[in-house]
Coordinates of C-alpha atoms in Angstrom, one line a residue:
M1 CA 81.0 74.8 103.4
Y2 CA 81.3 78.4 102.1
Q3 CA 84.8 79.9 101.7
V4 CA 86.0 83.4 102.5
N5 CA 88.3 85.6 100.5
E6 CA 91.6 84.5 102.1
N7 CA 93.4 87.6 100.9
Y8 CA 91.7 89.5 103.7
L9 CA 93.4 87.2 106.2
K10 CA 96.8 88.4 104.9
L11 CA 96.1 91.9 106.1
P12 CA 98.3 92.6 109.2
G13 CA 96.3 94.0 112.1
S14 CA 93.5 96.5 111.6
Y15 CA 93.3 99.6 109.4
L16 CA 95.9 102.2 110.6
F17 CA 93.3 104.8 111.8
S18 CA 91.2 102.1 113.5
T19 CA 94.2 101.1 115.5
I20 CA 94.9 104.7 116.5
G21 CA 91.2 105.1 117.5
K22 CA 91.3 102.1 119.7
K23 CA 94.5 103.3 121.5
V24 CA 93.1 106.8 122.0
N25 CA 89.7 105.5 123.3
A26 CA 91.5 103.2 125.8
F27 CA 93.6 106.1 127.0
A28 CA 90.6 108.4 127.3
E29 CA 88.6 105.8 129.3
A30 CA 91.6 105.4 131.7
N31 CA 92.2 109.1 132.0
P32 CA 88.8 110.9 131.9
D33 CA 90.3 114.0 133.4
K34 CA 92.7 114.5 130.5
E35 CA 91.9 116.8 127.5
I36 CA 93.1 115.1 124.4
L37 CA 94.0 117.2 121.4
R38 CA 93.6 115.3 118.1
L39 CA 95.9 116.1 115.3
G40 CA 95.9 112.5 113.9
I41 CA 93.2 111.7 111.4
G42 CA 92.8 114.2 108.6
D43 CA 89.2 115.1 109.4
V44 CA 88.1 118.8 109.1
T45 CA 86.7 120.8 112.0
Q46 CA 85.3 123.9 110.3
P47 CA 81.5 123.8 109.4
L48 CA 80.3 123.8 105.9
C49 CA 80.4 127.3 104.3
P50 CA 77.2 129.3 103.9
A51 CA 76.9 128.8 100.1
V52 CA 76.9 125.1 100.6
I53 CA 74.4 125.2 103.4
E54 CA 72.1 127.4 101.3
A55 CA 72.4 124.9 98.4
L56 CA 71.6 122.0 100.7
H57 CA 68.5 123.7 102.1
K58 CA 67.3 124.5 98.6
A59 CA 67.8 121.0 97.3
V60 CA 66.1 119.5 100.4
D61 CA 63.1 121.8 99.6
E62 CA 63.1 120.5 96.0
M63 CA 62.9 116.9 97.3
A64 CA 59.7 117.9 99.2
D65 CA 57.9 119.0 96.1
P66 CA 56.5 116.5 93.6
A67 CA 57.4 118.8 90.7
T68 CA 61.1 118.9 91.6
F69 CA 61.6 115.6 93.5
R70 CA 64.5 113.5 92.3
G71 CA 64.9 109.7 92.5
Y72 CA 68.0 107.7 91.5
A73 CA 70.8 109.9 90.5
P74 CA 72.4 109.3 87.0
D75 CA 75.1 106.6 87.3
L76 CA 77.9 108.9 86.4
G77 CA 76.6 112.1 88.2
Y78 CA 74.3 114.9 87.3
D79 CA 75.3 117.0 84.3
F80 CA 75.1 120.2 86.3
L81 CA 78.0 119.1 88.5
R82 CA 80.0 117.3 85.9
N83 CA 79.8 120.3 83.5
T84 CA 80.9 122.7 86.4
I85 CA 83.8 120.4 87.3
V86 CA 85.0 120.5 83.7
E87 CA 84.8 124.2 83.4
K88 CA 86.2 125.2 86.8
D89 CA 88.8 122.4 87.5
Y90 CA 90.0 121.5 84.0
K91 CA 89.3 124.0 81.2
A92 CA 90.3 126.9 83.5
R93 CA 93.7 125.2 83.8
G94 CA 94.0 124.4 80.1
C95 CA 93.2 120.7 80.6
D96 CA 91.3 118.8 77.9
I97 CA 88.7 116.9 79.8
S98 CA 85.0 116.4 78.8
P99 CA 82.0 115.8 81.1
D100 CA 81.5 112.2 80.0
E101 CA 85.0 111.5 81.4
I102 CA 83.9 112.6 84.9
F103 CA 82.5 110.0 87.3
V104 CA 80.9 111.5 90.5
S105 CA 81.2 109.3 93.6
D106 CA 80.9 109.3 97.4
G107 CA 84.6 110.2 97.9
A108 CA 88.2 109.7 96.9
K109 CA 88.8 107.0 99.4
S110 CA 86.1 104.8 97.8
D111 CA 87.5 105.4 94.3
S112 CA 91.1 104.9 95.4
G113 CA 90.2 101.5 96.8
N114 CA 87.8 100.5 93.9
I115 CA 89.7 101.6 90.9
Q116 CA 92.0 98.5 91.0
E117 CA 89.0 96.4 90.1
I118 CA 89.2 97.3 86.4
F119 CA 92.7 95.9 86.1
G120 CA 94.0 92.4 85.8
A121 CA 94.7 90.3 88.9
C122 CA 98.4 89.9 87.8
S123 CA 99.0 93.7 87.5
K124 CA 102.1 94.9 89.4
I125 CA 101.6 97.9 91.5
A126 CA 104.1 100.6 92.5
V127 CA 103.6 102.8 95.5
C128 CA 105.5 105.5 97.2
D129 CA 106.8 104.6 100.6
P130 CA 105.4 106.0 102.9
V131 CA 102.0 105.8 101.3
Y132 CA 98.2 106.2 102.1
P133 CA 97.4 102.7 103.3
V134 CA 94.3 102.3 101.1
Y135 CA 96.3 101.9 97.9
V136 CA 98.2 98.8 99.2
D137 CA 95.4 97.3 101.4
S138 CA 92.8 97.3 98.5
N139 CA 95.3 95.5 96.3
V140 CA 96.0 93.0 99.1
M141 CA 92.2 92.2 99.2
A142 CA 92.4 91.7 95.4
G143 CA 95.3 89.2 95.7
R144 CA 97.9 91.2 93.9
T145 CA 100.5 91.8 96.6
G146 CA 102.0 88.4 97.3
I147 CA 103.4 87.4 100.7
Y148 CA 103.8 89.8 103.6
D149 CA 107.2 90.1 105.3
A150 CA 106.3 91.1 108.9
E151 CA 109.9 92.0 109.8
A152 CA 110.4 94.3 106.7
E153 CA 106.7 95.3 106.7
T154 CA 106.6 94.9 102.9
W155 CA 104.7 92.8 100.4
S156 CA 106.7 90.5 98.0
D157 CA 104.8 91.6 94.8
V158 CA 104.6 95.3 95.6
I159 CA 107.1 97.7 94.0
Y160 CA 108.1 100.3 96.6
M161 CA 109.4 103.7 95.7
P162 CA 111.0 105.2 98.8
T163 CA 110.3 108.9 99.4
T164 CA 112.8 110.0 102.0
K165 CA 114.8 112.9 103.3
E166 CA 117.7 111.7 101.2
N167 CA 115.8 112.1 97.9
G168 CA 113.9 115.1 98.9
F169 CA 110.7 113.0 99.3
V170 CA 110.5 112.8 95.5
P171 CA 109.8 109.2 94.3
E172 CA 112.4 107.7 92.0
K173 CA 111.5 105.6 89.0
P174 CA 111.2 101.9 90.0
E175 CA 113.8 99.4 88.9
K176 CA 111.1 96.9 88.0
R177 CA 108.4 97.8 85.5
P178 CA 105.0 98.4 87.1
D179 CA 101.6 98.2 85.6
L180 CA 99.9 100.6 88.0
I181 CA 101.7 103.6 89.7
Y182 CA 100.0 105.3 92.6
L183 CA 100.9 108.9 93.1
C184 CA 99.4 111.2 95.7
L185 CA 100.2 114.9 95.2
P186 CA 100.4 116.9 97.4
N187 CA 101.5 113.9 99.3
N188 CA 99.8 112.2 102.2
P189 CA 101.5 111.8 104.5
T190 CA 104.7 113.8 103.8
G191 CA 103.0 117.0 102.5
T192 CA 105.5 117.3 99.7
T193 CA 104.9 118.0 96.0
L194 CA 106.4 117.7 92.5
T195 CA 107.0 120.5 90.1
K196 CA 105.3 120.3 86.7
A197 CA 108.6 119.3 85.2
Q198 CA 109.0 116.4 87.7
L199 CA 105.4 115.3 87.1
Q200 CA 105.9 115.4 83.4
E201 CA 108.8 113.0 83.7
W202 CA 106.4 110.5 85.4
V203 CA 103.8 110.9 82.6
D204 CA 106.5 110.3 80.0
Y205 CA 107.7 107.3 81.9
A206 CA 104.2 105.8 82.2
N207 CA 103.6 106.2 78.5
K208 CA 106.9 104.7 77.6
E209 CA 106.3 101.7 79.9
E210 CA 102.6 101.4 79.0
A211 CA 101.7 101.8 82.7
V212 CA 98.8 103.7 84.3
I213 CA 99.2 106.4 86.9
I214 CA 96.5 106.5 89.6
F215 CA 96.8 110.2 90.5
D216 CA 95.3 111.1 93.9
A217 CA 94.8 114.9 93.9
A218 CA 92.7 115.1 97.0
Y219 CA 94.8 118.0 98.4
E220 CA 95.2 120.1 95.3
A221 CA 93.3 123.0 96.8
Y222 CA 96.1 123.5 99.3
I223 CA 98.8 124.1 96.7
A224 CA 100.4 127.5 97.2
E225 CA 103.4 127.5 94.9
D226 CA 103.1 128.4 91.2
D227 CA 105.2 125.6 89.7
V228 CA 103.2 122.8 91.3
P229 CA 100.4 121.4 89.0
H230 CA 96.9 121.0 90.4
S231 CA 96.0 118.2 87.9
I232 CA 98.1 115.6 86.2
Y233 CA 96.3 116.6 83.0
E234 CA 98.4 119.8 83.0
C235 CA 101.2 117.5 81.7
D236 CA 101.4 116.6 78.0
G237 CA 100.4 113.0 77.3
A238 CA 98.6 112.4 80.5
R239 CA 95.3 111.5 78.8
T240 CA 96.9 108.3 77.5
C241 CA 98.3 107.2 80.9
A242 CA 96.5 108.7 83.9
I243 CA 93.4 108.4 86.0
E244 CA 92.8 111.3 88.4
I245 CA 90.9 111.1 91.7
R246 CA 89.5 114.2 93.5
S247 CA 87.7 114.9 96.7
F248 CA 85.4 117.5 98.2
S249 CA 86.3 116.4 101.7
K250 CA 89.4 118.5 102.3
N251 CA 88.8 121.5 100.1
A252 CA 85.1 122.1 101.1
G253 CA 84.7 120.1 104.4
F254 CA 82.5 117.3 102.9
T255 CA 84.0 114.6 105.1
G256 CA 80.5 114.0 106.5
L257 CA 78.5 114.6 103.3
R258 CA 80.7 112.4 101.1
L259 CA 81.4 113.5 97.5
G260 CA 84.3 113.1 95.1
F261 CA 84.9 112.2 91.5
T262 CA 87.3 110.3 89.2
V263 CA 88.5 111.3 85.8
V264 CA 89.1 108.5 83.2
P265 CA 90.0 109.9 79.7
K266 CA 88.7 108.1 76.7
D267 CA 92.2 108.1 75.3
L268 CA 93.4 105.7 78.1
K269 CA 93.3 102.3 76.5
A270 CA 94.7 98.8 77.0
G271 CA 95.0 97.7 73.4
D272 CA 91.5 98.3 72.0
V273 CA 89.8 98.4 75.4
C274 CA 88.8 101.8 76.7
L275 CA 89.3 102.0 80.5
R276 CA 86.7 104.7 80.7
D277 CA 84.1 102.2 79.5
L278 CA 85.2 99.6 82.0
W279 CA 85.0 102.1 84.9
A280 CA 81.5 103.3 83.6
R281 CA 80.4 99.6 83.7
R282 CA 81.7 99.1 87.2
H283 CA 80.3 102.4 88.4
G284 CA 76.8 101.7 87.0
T285 CA 76.8 98.1 88.4
K286 CA 78.0 98.8 91.9
F287 CA 77.1 102.4 92.7
N288 CA 73.7 104.1 92.8
G289 CA 75.1 107.6 92.5
A290 CA 75.8 110.4 95.1
P291 CA 72.6 112.0 96.5
Y292 CA 71.1 114.8 94.6
I293 CA 71.3 117.2 97.5
V294 CA 75.0 116.5 98.0
Q295 CA 75.7 117.0 94.3
R296 CA 73.9 120.4 94.5
A297 CA 76.1 121.2 97.5
G298 CA 79.1 120.3 95.4
E299 CA 78.0 122.6 92.6
A300 CA 77.8 125.4 95.1
V301 CA 81.5 125.0 96.0
Y302 CA 82.3 126.4 92.5
S303 CA 80.1 129.4 92.8
P304 CA 81.8 132.8 93.4
E305 CA 80.5 132.8 97.0
G306 CA 81.4 129.2 97.5
K307 CA 84.9 129.6 96.1
A308 CA 85.6 132.6 98.3
Q309 CA 84.2 130.9 101.4
T310 CA 86.1 127.6 100.9
D311 CA 89.3 129.6 100.2
E312 CA 88.9 131.2 103.6
Q313 CA 88.7 127.7 105.2
I314 CA 91.7 126.5 103.4
A315 CA 93.6 129.6 104.5
Y316 CA 92.5 128.8 108.1
Y317 CA 93.9 125.3 108.0
M318 CA 97.1 126.5 106.3
R319 CA 97.5 129.0 109.1
N320 CA 97.4 126.1 111.5
A321 CA 100.0 124.3 109.4
S322 CA 102.3 127.3 109.5
V323 CA 101.9 127.6 113.3
I324 CA 102.7 123.9 113.8
R325 CA 105.5 123.8 111.2
N326 CA 107.3 127.0 112.4
G327 CA 106.8 126.2 116.1
L328 CA 108.3 122.7 115.7
L329 CA 111.2 124.2 113.7
D330 CA 111.8 126.8 116.4
A331 CA 111.8 124.0 119.0
G332 CA 114.6 122.2 117.1
Y333 CA 112.5 119.4 115.4
E334 CA 113.2 118.4 111.8
V335 CA 110.1 119.2 109.8
F336 CA 108.8 118.8 106.3
G337 CA 105.5 119.6 104.5
G338 CA 103.0 122.1 105.7
I339 CA 103.5 124.5 102.7
N340 CA 101.4 123.0 99.9
A341 CA 99.5 120.6 102.1
P342 CA 97.8 120.5 105.5
Y343 CA 100.2 117.8 106.8
I344 CA 103.4 118.3 108.8
W345 CA 105.8 115.4 108.6
M346 CA 108.3 115.5 111.4
K347 CA 111.3 113.4 112.4
T348 CA 110.8 111.8 115.8
P349 CA 113.3 113.0 118.4
D350 CA 116.3 111.0 119.6
G351 CA 115.8 108.2 117.1
M352 CA 112.5 107.2 118.7
K353 CA 110.3 104.7 116.9
S354 CA 107.1 106.0 115.4
W355 CA 104.7 104.1 117.6
D356 CA 106.9 104.8 120.7
F357 CA 106.6 108.5 120.0
F358 CA 102.8 108.1 119.5
D359 CA 102.6 106.6 123.0
H360 CA 105.0 109.2 124.4
L361 CA 103.0 112.1 122.9
L362 CA 99.6 110.7 124.0
E363 CA 100.7 109.9 127.6
N364 CA 102.8 113.0 128.3
A365 CA 101.2 115.7 126.2
N366 CA 97.7 114.2 125.5
V367 CA 98.2 114.9 121.8
V368 CA 97.3 112.5 119.1
G369 CA 99.2 112.2 115.8
T370 CA 99.9 109.5 113.3
P371 CA 102.9 107.2 113.5
G372 CA 104.9 107.4 110.2
S373 CA 105.5 103.6 110.1
G374 CA 101.8 103.1 109.7
F375 CA 102.3 104.5 106.1
G376 CA 105.1 102.1 105.2
P377 CA 108.6 101.0 106.3
S378 CA 110.2 104.3 105.1
G379 CA 107.9 106.1 107.4
E380 CA 109.6 104.7 110.5
G381 CA 111.2 107.4 112.6
Y382 CA 108.7 110.0 111.4
F383 CA 105.3 111.3 112.6
R384 CA 102.4 113.1 110.9
L385 CA 100.4 115.9 112.4
T386 CA 97.4 117.4 110.6
A387 CA 96.4 121.1 110.4
F388 CA 92.7 120.2 110.4
G389 CA 92.1 121.0 114.0
T390 CA 90.9 124.3 115.3
Y391 CA 93.4 127.1 115.5
E392 CA 93.2 127.1 119.3
N393 CA 93.9 123.4 119.6
S394 CA 96.7 123.6 117.1
V395 CA 98.4 126.3 119.2
A396 CA 97.8 124.4 122.4
A397 CA 99.1 121.1 121.0
L398 CA 102.2 122.8 119.8
E399 CA 102.9 124.3 123.2
R400 CA 102.4 120.9 124.8
I401 CA 104.8 119.3 122.4
K402 CA 107.4 122.0 122.9
A403 CA 107.1 121.5 126.7
L404 CA 108.1 117.8 126.5

């Protein structure tokens, strides 16, 4: 008889946001008269900007003409997009990245889950706690995480780096040496950041320990403070220790289009093996390339018009973040984030458990957020709200929370 990958059976419950969806759907069915305001999943609500829509229409027309029709996309992405990314995202910030180190994909989530495939099965991973669940779950599926402790909600072979109020939500260097270090900055879920000096310390540490940093920069467009780096390659030595993952979902609203990219420098090597070549092999074997029309839409994000229009959308969401953050502070809640990221990380009131507060908020205010414990044990007693709703719903949700 065939066998299944038993590592999947180790996963506790369903994916965090699937669990939330089931709870919300059950409540909605039982309470059809209630208007539910959703500030849970980090999905955008503003439509694609005009420059992107124009590029999509033009590319669709090209696909209808035999002279300009495109078939399979190049494995690593079209040159027009990769060259634009290098110029606008990296050279403009003084980062030494070349087009053949850019790998265009269908999103940061996919790359975050798949990047572990190029590393050995015995690799030790270090994650911030709380953390975006994909980092841990994808390594569970690969068999790297050991035994799950249901009471502690931790894996025996995962190195946890608590990011808490006590350490200013800045991860501390792990006591045990890791092989892979996952950093998400600005952070999901806490919304906090590192200064360039703090991130440089991590780069120096990774080079010293011969570890690789998987740097998730999906929210870099929301950075407002000057001393917060947008890319890990702004730090000296990052080319020899870091892989960076980017997304078009949150900066340009591509959650429905699906587009992202990963940077793997040629200087990043395990002995004589170039990790860039391994990822290129994996990418070419398992991925058929992001659609031409979507890559043209991505290129339009970097145009002067696209940049101005997406900046307006980012400002819209950060206005929501400011309203939620300041309103909760005025109401006496303890709040973090919401300055360089579209997430507000709040302490649950009266020592309430995260899932208990989720139920309390849903039942009594008809507002959906994300329980902090779903991101890891150090998230217990916290709750995440997103600023990706409409302004009107953000204000309404805040008023409902304040009325509890």
